[in-house]
Amino acid sequence: GENVEQHPSTLSVQEGDSAVIKCTYSDSASNYFPWYKQELGKRPQLIIDIRSNVGEKKDQRIAVTLNKTAKHFSLHITETQPEDSAVYFCAATPRSASKIIFGSGTRLSIRP
Amino acid sequence: GAGVSQSPSNKVTEKGKDVELRCDPISGHTALYWYRQSLGQGLEFLIYFQGNSAPDKSGLPSDRFSAERTGGSVSTLTIQRTQQEDSAVYLCASSPSGETQYFGPGTRLLVL
């Protein structure tokens, strides 16, 4: 079955700098890759997603890139702000099933 | 429109008691998921429903855990003979297509 690995587990960056979180997946049939943000004490919320027929997607300060050959995808946050501090989860959905497999999460801290 | 709701929001119980956690998905969403999240940890998949059937129960930790979904809508997660290690936040999510998941606020369970 699908397995998703996420790195790093914690990340601290200076406000205004960029942050990058990386995930790898094992099932080459996976075709949908969402990213969720979970602020302290709140529920996870979708922030961006990408499908296997696209290599990159941007939404303001966040972007996701997908390398199908290498089976990895990354979240990029530019010009980080204090409100970006949260836990970020990547995920992958195998084509043959509807169960999403989540990574273990990255705790991002933005230093003022 | 209304999002995913869960009840109760908090539950304190004594070891050995049974508890029922309820999830009301977004109307029309056919897929429903239960996750467990211990403090500071990731999302542990428990069970997935497509309509009223549960094609994947692989995440249920033991036979003390069960879940049902009736009418393709409301779902109940039951934990029998609760143990202290069952203490966690139980999150429910629904999805129209099995891709983007919309999470509820969670039920915080504390077993004394």
Coordinates of N, CA and C in Angstrom, one line a residue:
Chain A
G1 N 0.8 -1.2 0.0 CA 0.0 0.0 0.0 C 0.8 1.3 0.0
E2 N 0.2 2.4 -0.1 CA 0.8 3.7 -0.2 C 1.5 4.0 1.2
N3 N 2.6 4.6 1.1 CA 3.3 5.1 2.3 C 3.8 6.5 2.0
V4 N 3.6 7.5 2.9 CA 4.1 8.9 2.7 C 5.0 9.3 3.8
E5 N 6.2 9.7 3.4 CA 7.2 10.2 4.3 C 7.3 11.7 4.2
Q6 N 7.4 12.4 5.3 CA 7.5 13.9 5.3 C 8.7 14.3 6.1
H7 N 9.4 15.4 5.6 CA 10.5 15.9 6.2 C 10.6 17.4 6.0
P8 N 11.1 18.2 7.0 CA 11.5 17.8 8.3 C 10.3 17.7 9.2
S9 N 10.6 17.1 10.4 CA 9.5 17.1 11.4 C 9.2 18.4 12.1
T10 N 10.3 19.2 12.2 CA 10.2 20.6 12.7 C 11.0 21.5 11.9
L11 N 10.6 22.7 11.7 CA 11.3 23.7 10.9 C 11.1 25.1 11.5
S12 N 12.2 25.8 11.7 CA 12.1 27.2 12.2 C 12.7 28.1 11.2
V13 N 12.0 29.1 10.8 CA 12.6 30.1 9.8 C 12.3 31.5 10.3
Q14 N 13.2 32.4 9.9 CA 13.1 33.8 10.2 C 11.9 34.4 9.4
E15 N 11.1 35.2 10.0 CA 10.0 35.9 9.4 C 10.5 36.6 8.1
G16 N 9.8 36.4 7.0 CA 10.2 36.9 5.7 C 11.0 36.0 4.8
D17 N 11.6 34.9 5.5 CA 12.3 33.9 4.7 C 11.3 32.9 4.1
S18 N 11.9 32.0 3.3 CA 11.1 30.9 2.7 C 11.2 29.7 3.5
A19 N 10.1 28.8 3.4 CA 10.1 27.5 4.1 C 9.7 26.5 3.0
V20 N 10.4 25.3 3.1 CA 10.2 24.2 2.2 C 10.0 22.9 3.0
I21 N 8.9 22.2 2.7 CA 8.6 21.0 3.3 C 8.5 19.9 2.2
K22 N 9.1 18.8 2.4 CA 9.2 17.8 1.4 C 8.5 16.4 1.8
C23 N 7.9 15.8 0.8 CA 7.2 14.5 1.0 C 7.6 13.6 -0.1
T24 N 7.7 12.3 0.2 CA 7.8 11.3 -0.8 C 6.7 10.3 -0.6
Y25 N 6.3 9.6 -1.7 CA 5.3 8.6 -1.7 C 5.8 7.4 -2.4
S26 N 5.1 6.3 -2.2 CA 5.6 5.0 -2.7 C 4.8 4.4 -3.8
D27 N 3.5 4.8 -3.9 CA 2.6 4.2 -4.9 C 2.6 5.1 -6.1
S28 N 3.2 4.6 -7.2 CA 3.2 5.4 -8.4 C 1.8 5.7 -9.0
A29 N 0.8 5.0 -8.6 CA -0.5 5.2 -9.1 C -1.2 6.3 -8.4
S30 N -0.6 6.9 -7.3 CA -1.2 8.0 -6.6 C -1.4 9.2 -7.5
N31 N -2.5 9.9 -7.5 CA -2.8 10.9 -8.4 C -3.3 12.2 -7.9
Y32 N -3.4 12.3 -6.5 CA -3.9 13.5 -5.9 C -3.1 13.8 -4.6
F33 N -2.6 15.0 -4.5 CA -1.6 15.3 -3.4 C -2.0 16.7 -2.7
P34 N -2.8 16.6 -1.6 CA -3.2 17.8 -0.9 C -2.2 18.1 0.2
W35 N -2.3 19.4 0.6 CA -1.5 19.8 1.8 C -2.5 20.5 2.8
Y36 N -2.4 20.1 4.0 CA -3.3 20.6 5.1 C -2.5 21.4 6.1
K37 N -3.1 22.4 6.6 CA -2.5 23.2 7.7 C -3.3 23.1 8.9
Q38 N -2.7 22.8 10.1 CA -3.4 22.7 11.3 C -2.8 23.6 12.3
E39 N -3.6 24.7 12.7 CA -3.1 25.6 13.7 C -3.4 25.0 15.1
L40 N -2.7 25.5 16.1 CA -2.8 25.0 17.4 C -4.2 24.9 17.9
G41 N -4.7 23.7 18.2 CA -6.0 23.6 18.8 C -7.2 23.6 17.8
K42 N -6.8 23.6 16.5 CA -7.8 23.7 15.5 C -7.8 22.5 14.6
R43 N -8.8 22.4 13.7 CA -8.9 21.3 12.7 C -8.0 21.5 11.5
P44 N -7.5 20.4 10.9 CA -6.7 20.6 9.7 C -7.6 21.2 8.6
Q45 N -7.0 22.1 7.8 CA -7.7 22.7 6.6 C -6.8 22.6 5.4
L46 N -7.5 22.3 4.3 CA -6.8 22.3 3.0 C -6.3 23.6 2.6
I47 N -5.0 23.7 2.2 CA -4.4 25.0 1.8 C -4.1 25.0 0.3
I48 N -3.7 23.9 -0.2 CA -3.4 23.7 -1.6 C -3.3 22.3 -2.0
D49 N -3.6 22.0 -3.3 CA -3.5 20.6 -3.7 C -3.0 20.6 -5.2
I50 N -2.5 19.4 -5.6 CA -2.0 19.3 -6.9 C -2.3 17.9 -7.4
R51 N -2.6 17.8 -8.7 CA -2.9 16.5 -9.3 C -1.7 16.0 -10.2
S52 N -1.7 14.7 -10.5 CA -0.5 14.1 -11.1 C -0.3 14.6 -12.5
N53 N -1.2 15.3 -13.1 CA -1.0 15.8 -14.5 C -0.4 17.2 -14.5
V54 N -0.1 17.7 -13.3 CA 0.4 19.1 -13.2 C 1.8 19.0 -12.4
G55 N 2.7 19.9 -12.8 CA 4.0 19.8 -12.2 C 4.2 20.9 -11.1
E56 N 3.4 22.0 -11.1 CA 3.5 23.0 -10.2 C 2.2 23.8 -10.1
K57 N 1.9 24.2 -8.9 CA 0.7 25.1 -8.7 C 1.0 26.1 -7.6
K58 N 0.5 27.3 -7.9 CA 0.8 28.4 -7.0 C -0.5 29.1 -6.5
D59 N -0.5 29.6 -5.3 CA -1.6 30.3 -4.8 C -1.0 31.4 -3.8
Q60 N -0.8 32.6 -4.3 CA -0.2 33.7 -3.6 C 1.2 33.3 -3.1
R61 N 1.3 33.2 -1.7 CA 2.7 32.9 -1.2 C 3.0 31.4 -1.1
I62 N 2.0 30.6 -1.4 CA 2.3 29.1 -1.3 C 2.3 28.5 -2.7
A63 N 3.2 27.5 -2.8 CA 3.3 26.8 -4.1 C 3.5 25.3 -3.7
V64 N 3.1 24.4 -4.6 CA 3.4 23.0 -4.5 C 4.0 22.5 -5.8
T65 N 5.1 21.7 -5.7 CA 5.7 21.1 -6.9 C 5.6 19.6 -6.8
L66 N 5.5 19.0 -7.9 CA 5.4 17.5 -8.0 C 6.4 16.9 -9.0
N67 N 7.1 16.0 -8.6 CA 8.0 15.2 -9.4 C 7.6 13.8 -9.5
K68 N 6.8 13.4 -10.5 CA 6.2 12.1 -10.6 C 7.3 11.0 -10.7
T69 N 8.4 11.3 -11.5 CA 9.4 10.3 -11.7 C 10.1 9.9 -10.4
A70 N 10.4 11.0 -9.6 CA 11.1 10.7 -8.3 C 10.1 10.4 -7.2
K71 N 8.8 10.6 -7.5 CA 7.7 10.4 -6.5 C 7.9 11.2 -5.2
H72 N 8.1 12.5 -5.5 CA 8.1 13.4 -4.3 C 7.5 14.7 -4.7
F73 N 7.0 15.4 -3.7 CA 6.3 16.7 -3.8 C 6.6 17.6 -2.7
S74 N 6.6 18.9 -2.9 CA 7.1 19.8 -1.9 C 6.1 21.0 -1.8
L75 N 6.1 21.5 -0.6 CA 5.3 22.8 -0.3 C 6.3 23.9 -0.1
H76 N 6.1 25.0 -0.7 CA 7.0 26.2 -0.6 C 6.2 27.3 -0.1
I77 N 6.6 28.0 1.0 CA 6.0 29.2 1.5 C 7.0 30.3 1.4
T78 N 6.7 31.3 0.7 CA 7.6 32.5 0.6 C 7.1 33.6 1.5
E79 N 8.1 34.5 1.8 CA 7.8 35.7 2.6 C 7.0 35.3 3.9
T80 N 7.5 34.3 4.6 CA 6.7 33.8 5.7 C 6.3 34.9 6.8
Q81 N 5.2 34.6 7.4 CA 4.6 35.5 8.3 C 4.2 34.8 9.6
P82 N 4.1 35.5 10.7 CA 3.8 34.8 12.0 C 2.6 33.8 11.9
E83 N 1.6 34.2 11.1 CA 0.4 33.4 11.0 C 0.6 32.1 10.2
D84 N 1.8 31.9 9.6 CA 2.1 30.7 8.9 C 2.6 29.6 9.9
S85 N 2.8 30.0 11.2 CA 3.2 29.0 12.2 C 2.0 28.0 12.4
A86 N 2.3 26.7 12.2 CA 1.3 25.7 12.3 C 2.0 24.3 12.0
V87 N 1.2 23.3 12.1 CA 1.7 22.0 11.6 C 1.1 21.7 10.2
Y88 N 2.0 21.3 9.3 CA 1.6 21.1 7.9 C 1.6 19.6 7.6
F89 N 0.6 19.1 7.0 CA 0.5 17.7 6.6 C 0.4 17.5 5.1
C90 N 1.3 16.7 4.5 CA 1.1 16.3 3.1 C 0.3 15.0 3.1
A91 N -0.2 14.7 1.9 CA -1.0 13.5 1.8 C -1.0 13.1 0.3
A92 N -1.3 11.8 0.1 CA -1.4 11.2 -1.2 C -2.6 10.3 -1.3
T93 N -3.2 10.3 -2.5 CA -4.4 9.4 -2.7 C -4.1 8.5 -3.8
P94 N -4.0 7.1 -3.5 CA -3.8 6.2 -4.5 C -5.0 6.2 -5.5
R95 N -4.8 5.9 -6.8 CA -5.8 6.0 -7.8 C -6.9 4.9 -7.5
S96 N -6.4 3.8 -6.9 CA -7.4 2.6 -6.7 C -8.2 2.8 -5.5
A97 N -8.0 3.7 -4.7 CA -8.8 3.8 -3.5 C -9.1 5.3 -3.2
S98 N -10.0 5.5 -2.3 CA -10.3 6.9 -1.9 C -9.7 7.3 -0.5
K99 N -9.0 6.4 0.1 CA -8.4 6.7 1.4 C -7.1 7.5 1.2
I100 N -7.1 8.6 1.8 CA -5.9 9.5 1.7 C -4.9 9.0 2.8
I101 N -3.6 9.0 2.4 CA -2.5 8.6 3.3 C -1.8 9.9 3.7
F102 N -1.7 10.2 5.0 CA -1.1 11.4 5.4 C 0.3 11.2 5.8
G103 N 1.2 12.2 5.6 CA 2.5 12.2 6.2 C 2.4 12.5 7.7
S104 N 3.5 12.5 8.3 CA 3.6 12.6 9.8 C 3.5 14.0 10.3
G105 N 3.6 15.0 9.4 CA 3.5 16.4 9.8 C 4.8 17.1 10.0
T106 N 4.8 18.4 9.8 CA 5.9 19.3 10.0 C 5.5 20.5 10.8
R107 N 6.1 20.7 12.0 CA 5.8 21.8 12.8 C 6.6 23.0 12.4
L108 N 6.0 24.0 11.8 CA 6.7 25.2 11.3 C 6.5 26.3 12.3
S109 N 7.7 26.9 12.7 CA 7.7 28.0 13.6 C 8.3 29.2 12.8
I110 N 7.7 30.4 12.9 CA 8.2 31.6 12.3 C 8.8 32.5 13.4
R111 N 10.1 32.7 13.3 CA 10.8 33.6 14.3 C 10.7 35.0 13.9
P112 N 10.3 35.9 14.9 CA 10.1 37.3 14.6 C 11.4 38.0 14.4
Chain B
G1 N -22.3 27.4 3.9 CA -23.2 26.3 4.4 C -22.6 25.6 5.6
A2 N -23.3 24.7 6.2 CA -22.8 24.1 7.4 C -21.7 23.1 7.1
G3 N -20.7 23.1 8.0 CA -19.5 22.3 7.8 C -19.8 21.0 8.6
V4 N -18.7 20.2 8.7 CA -18.8 19.0 9.5 C -18.9 19.3 11.0
S5 N -19.8 18.6 11.6 CA -19.9 18.9 13.1 C -19.7 17.6 13.8
Q6 N -19.2 17.7 15.1 CA -19.0 16.5 15.9 C -19.5 16.8 17.3
S7 N -19.9 15.7 17.9 CA -20.4 15.9 19.3 C -20.1 14.6 20.1
P8 N -19.8 14.7 21.4 CA -19.6 16.0 22.1 C -18.3 16.7 21.7
S9 N -18.1 17.9 22.1 CA -16.8 18.5 21.8 C -15.7 18.1 22.8
N10 N -16.1 17.8 24.0 CA -15.3 17.2 25.0 C -16.0 16.1 25.7
K11 N -15.2 15.1 26.1 CA -15.8 14.0 26.8 C -14.8 13.5 27.8
V12 N -15.2 13.4 29.1 CA -14.3 12.9 30.2 C -15.1 11.6 30.7
T13 N -14.4 10.5 30.7 CA -15.0 9.3 31.1 C -14.0 8.5 32.0
E14 N -14.6 7.5 32.7 CA -13.7 6.7 33.6 C -13.3 5.5 32.8
K15 N -12.1 5.0 33.1 CA -11.6 3.8 32.5 C -12.6 2.6 32.6
G16 N -12.8 1.9 31.5 CA -13.7 0.8 31.5 C -15.1 1.2 31.0
K17 N -15.5 2.4 30.9 CA -16.8 2.8 30.4 C -16.7 2.9 28.9
D18 N -18.0 2.8 28.3 CA -18.1 2.9 26.9 C -18.4 4.3 26.5
V19 N -17.9 4.8 25.3 CA -18.2 6.1 24.8 C -18.7 6.0 23.4
E20 N -19.5 7.0 23.0 CA -20.0 7.1 21.6 C -19.7 8.5 21.1
L21 N -19.0 8.6 20.0 CA -18.7 9.9 19.4 C -19.5 10.0 18.1
R22 N -20.0 11.2 17.8 CA -20.9 11.4 16.7 C -20.3 12.3 15.7
C23 N -20.5 12.0 14.4 CA -20.1 12.9 13.3 C -21.2 13.2 12.4
D24 N -21.5 14.5 12.1 CA -22.5 14.9 11.1 C -21.7 15.4 9.9
P25 N -21.6 14.7 8.8 CA -20.8 15.2 7.7 C -21.6 16.3 6.9
I26 N -20.9 16.9 6.0 CA -21.5 17.9 5.1 C -22.5 17.2 4.2
S27 N -23.7 17.8 4.1 CA -24.8 17.1 3.3 C -24.3 16.8 1.9
G28 N -24.5 15.6 1.5 CA -24.2 15.1 0.1 C -22.8 14.5 0.0
H29 N -22.0 14.6 1.1 CA -20.7 14.0 1.0 C -20.8 12.5 1.2
T30 N -20.3 11.7 0.3 CA -20.5 10.3 0.4 C -19.4 9.6 1.2
A31 N -18.2 10.2 1.2 CA -17.1 9.6 1.9 C -17.0 10.2 3.3
L32 N -16.7 9.4 4.3 CA -16.5 9.8 5.7 C -15.4 9.1 6.3
Y33 N -14.6 9.8 7.1 CA -13.3 9.2 7.6 C -13.3 9.6 9.1
W34 N -12.7 8.7 9.9 CA -12.4 8.9 11.3 C -10.9 8.8 11.5
Y35 N -10.3 9.8 12.2 CA -8.9 9.8 12.6 C -8.8 10.0 14.1
R36 N -7.6 9.6 14.6 CA -7.3 9.9 16.0 C -6.0 10.7 16.0
Q37 N -5.9 11.7 16.9 CA -4.8 12.5 17.0 C -4.4 12.7 18.4
S38 N -3.3 12.1 18.8 CA -2.8 12.3 20.2 C -2.1 13.6 20.2
L39 N -1.8 14.1 21.4 CA -1.3 15.4 21.6 C 0.1 15.6 20.9
G40 N 0.1 16.5 20.0 CA 1.4 16.8 19.3 C 1.7 15.8 18.2
Q41 N 0.8 14.9 17.9 CA 1.1 13.8 17.0 C 0.4 14.0 15.7
G42 N 0.6 13.1 14.7 CA 0.0 13.2 13.4 C -1.4 12.6 13.4
L43 N -2.0 12.4 12.2 CA -3.3 11.9 12.0 C -3.3 10.4 11.8
E44 N -3.9 9.7 12.8 CA -3.9 8.2 12.7 C -5.2 7.8 12.1
F45 N -5.2 7.2 10.9 CA -6.4 6.7 10.2 C -7.1 5.6 11.0
L46 N -8.4 5.7 11.2 CA -9.1 4.7 11.9 C -10.0 3.9 10.9
I47 N -10.9 4.6 10.2 CA -11.9 3.9 9.4 C -12.4 4.8 8.3
Y48 N -12.8 4.3 7.2 CA -13.3 5.0 6.1 C -14.6 4.4 5.6
F49 N -15.6 5.3 5.4 CA -16.9 4.9 4.9 C -17.1 5.5 3.5
Q50 N -17.7 4.7 2.6 CA -18.2 5.1 1.3 C -19.7 4.8 1.3
G51 N -20.5 5.8 1.4 CA -21.9 5.5 1.7 C -22.0 4.9 3.1
N52 N -22.8 3.8 3.2 CA -22.9 3.2 4.5 C -21.9 2.0 4.7
S53 N -21.2 1.7 3.7 CA -20.3 0.6 3.8 C -18.9 1.1 4.2
A54 N -18.1 0.2 4.8 CA -16.8 0.5 5.3 C -15.8 -0.3 4.6
P55 N -15.3 0.1 3.4 CA -14.3 -0.7 2.7 C -13.0 -0.8 3.4
D56 N -12.7 0.1 4.3 CA -11.4 0.0 4.9 C -11.5 0.2 6.4
K57 N -11.4 -0.8 7.2 CA -11.4 -0.7 8.7 C -10.0 -1.0 9.2
S58 N -9.0 -0.9 8.4 CA -7.7 -1.4 8.8 C -7.1 -0.6 9.9
G59 N -7.5 0.6 10.2 CA -6.9 1.4 11.2 C -7.5 1.3 12.6
L60 N -8.6 0.6 12.7 CA -9.2 0.4 14.1 C -8.1 -0.3 15.0
P61 N -7.8 0.3 16.1 CA -6.7 -0.2 17.0 C -7.0 -1.6 17.6
S62 N -8.2 -1.9 17.9 CA -8.6 -3.1 18.6 C -10.0 -3.4 18.4
D63 N -10.5 -4.5 18.8 CA -11.9 -4.9 18.7 C -12.8 -4.1 19.7
R64 N -12.2 -3.2 20.5 CA -13.0 -2.3 21.3 C -13.5 -1.2 20.5
F65 N -13.0 -1.0 19.4 CA -13.4 0.2 18.5 C -14.3 -0.3 17.4
S66 N -15.4 0.4 17.2 CA -16.3 0.1 16.1 C -16.9 1.3 15.6
A67 N -17.4 1.3 14.4 CA -18.1 2.5 13.8 C -19.2 2.1 12.9
E68 N -20.2 2.9 12.8 CA -21.2 2.6 11.8 C -21.7 4.0 11.2
R69 N -22.3 3.8 10.1 CA -22.8 5.0 9.4 C -24.2 4.6 8.8
T70 N -25.2 5.4 9.1 CA -26.5 5.1 8.7 C -27.1 6.1 7.8
G71 N -27.9 5.7 6.8 CA -28.5 6.6 5.9 C -27.5 7.4 5.0
G72 N -26.3 6.9 5.0 CA -25.2 7.6 4.2 C -24.9 8.9 4.8
S73 N -25.2 9.2 6.1 CA -25.0 10.5 6.6 C -24.2 10.4 8.0
V74 N -24.9 10.4 9.1 CA -24.3 10.5 10.4 C -23.5 9.2 10.7
S75 N -22.4 9.4 11.3 CA -21.6 8.2 11.7 C -21.3 8.3 13.2
T76 N -21.2 7.1 13.8 CA -20.9 7.0 15.3 C -19.7 6.1 15.4
L77 N -18.8 6.6 16.2 CA -17.6 5.8 16.6 C -17.8 5.4 18.0
T78 N -17.7 4.1 18.3 CA -17.9 3.6 19.7 C -16.6 3.0 20.2
I79 N -16.3 3.4 21.4 CA -15.1 2.8 22.0 C -15.6 2.1 23.3
Q80 N -15.5 0.8 23.3 CA -15.9 0.0 24.5 C -14.8 -0.2 25.5
R81 N -15.2 -0.2 26.8 CA -14.2 -0.5 27.8 C -12.9 0.4 27.7
T82 N -13.2 1.7 27.7 CA -12.1 2.7 27.4 C -10.9 2.5 28.3
Q83 N -9.7 2.7 27.7 CA -8.5 2.7 28.4 C -7.8 4.1 28.4
Q84 N -6.9 4.3 29.3 CA -6.3 5.6 29.3 C -5.6 6.0 28.0
E85 N -5.0 5.0 27.3 CA -4.3 5.3 26.1 C -5.3 5.6 24.9
D86 N -6.6 5.6 25.2 CA -7.6 6.0 24.2 C -7.7 7.5 24.2
S87 N -7.2 8.2 25.2 CA -7.3 9.6 25.3 C -6.6 10.3 24.1
A88 N -7.4 11.1 23.4 CA -6.9 11.8 22.2 C -8.0 12.7 21.7
V89 N -7.7 13.3 20.6 CA -8.7 14.0 19.8 C -9.2 13.1 18.7
Y90 N -10.5 12.9 18.6 CA -11.0 12.1 17.5 C -11.6 13.0 16.4
L91 N -11.0 13.0 15.3 CA -11.4 13.9 14.2 C -12.2 13.1 13.1
C92 N -13.3 13.7 12.6 CA -14.0 13.2 11.5 C -13.9 14.1 10.3
A93 N -13.9 13.5 9.2 CA -13.8 14.3 7.9 C -14.7 13.7 6.9
S94 N -15.3 14.6 6.1 CA -16.1 14.1 5.0 C -15.6 14.6 3.7
S95 N -16.0 14.0 2.6 CA -15.5 14.4 1.3 C -16.5 14.0 0.2
P96 N -16.7 14.9 -0.8 CA -17.7 14.6 -1.8 C -17.1 13.6 -2.8
S97 N -15.8 13.4 -2.9 CA -15.2 12.6 -4.0 C -14.2 11.7 -3.5
G98 N -13.9 11.7 -2.2 CA -12.8 10.9 -1.7 C -11.4 11.6 -1.9
E99 N -11.4 12.9 -2.3 CA -10.2 13.6 -2.4 C -10.1 14.7 -1.3
T100 N -10.5 15.9 -1.6 CA -10.4 16.9 -0.5 C -11.3 16.5 0.7
Q101 N -10.7 16.6 1.8 CA -11.4 16.2 3.1 C -11.7 17.5 3.9
Y102 N -12.9 17.5 4.4 CA -13.3 18.7 5.3 C -13.4 18.1 6.7
F103 N -12.6 18.7 7.6 CA -12.6 18.1 8.9 C -13.6 18.8 9.8
G104 N -14.0 18.0 10.8 CA -14.8 18.6 11.9 C -13.9 19.1 13.0
P105 N -14.5 19.7 14.0 CA -13.7 20.3 15.1 C -13.1 19.3 16.0
G106 N -13.5 18.1 16.0 CA -13.0 17.0 16.8 C -13.7 16.9 18.1
T107 N -13.5 15.7 18.7 CA -14.0 15.4 20.1 C -12.7 15.1 20.9
R108 N -12.6 15.9 22.0 CA -11.4 15.6 22.9 C -11.9 14.6 23.9
L109 N -11.3 13.4 23.9 CA -11.6 12.4 24.8 C -10.5 12.2 25.9
L110 N -11.0 12.3 27.2 CA -10.0 12.1 28.3 C -10.5 10.9 29.1
V111 N -9.7 9.9 29.2 CA -10.1 8.7 30.0 C -9.3 8.7 31.3
L112 N -10.0 8.8 32.4 CA -9.3 8.9 33.7 C -9.1 7.5 34.3

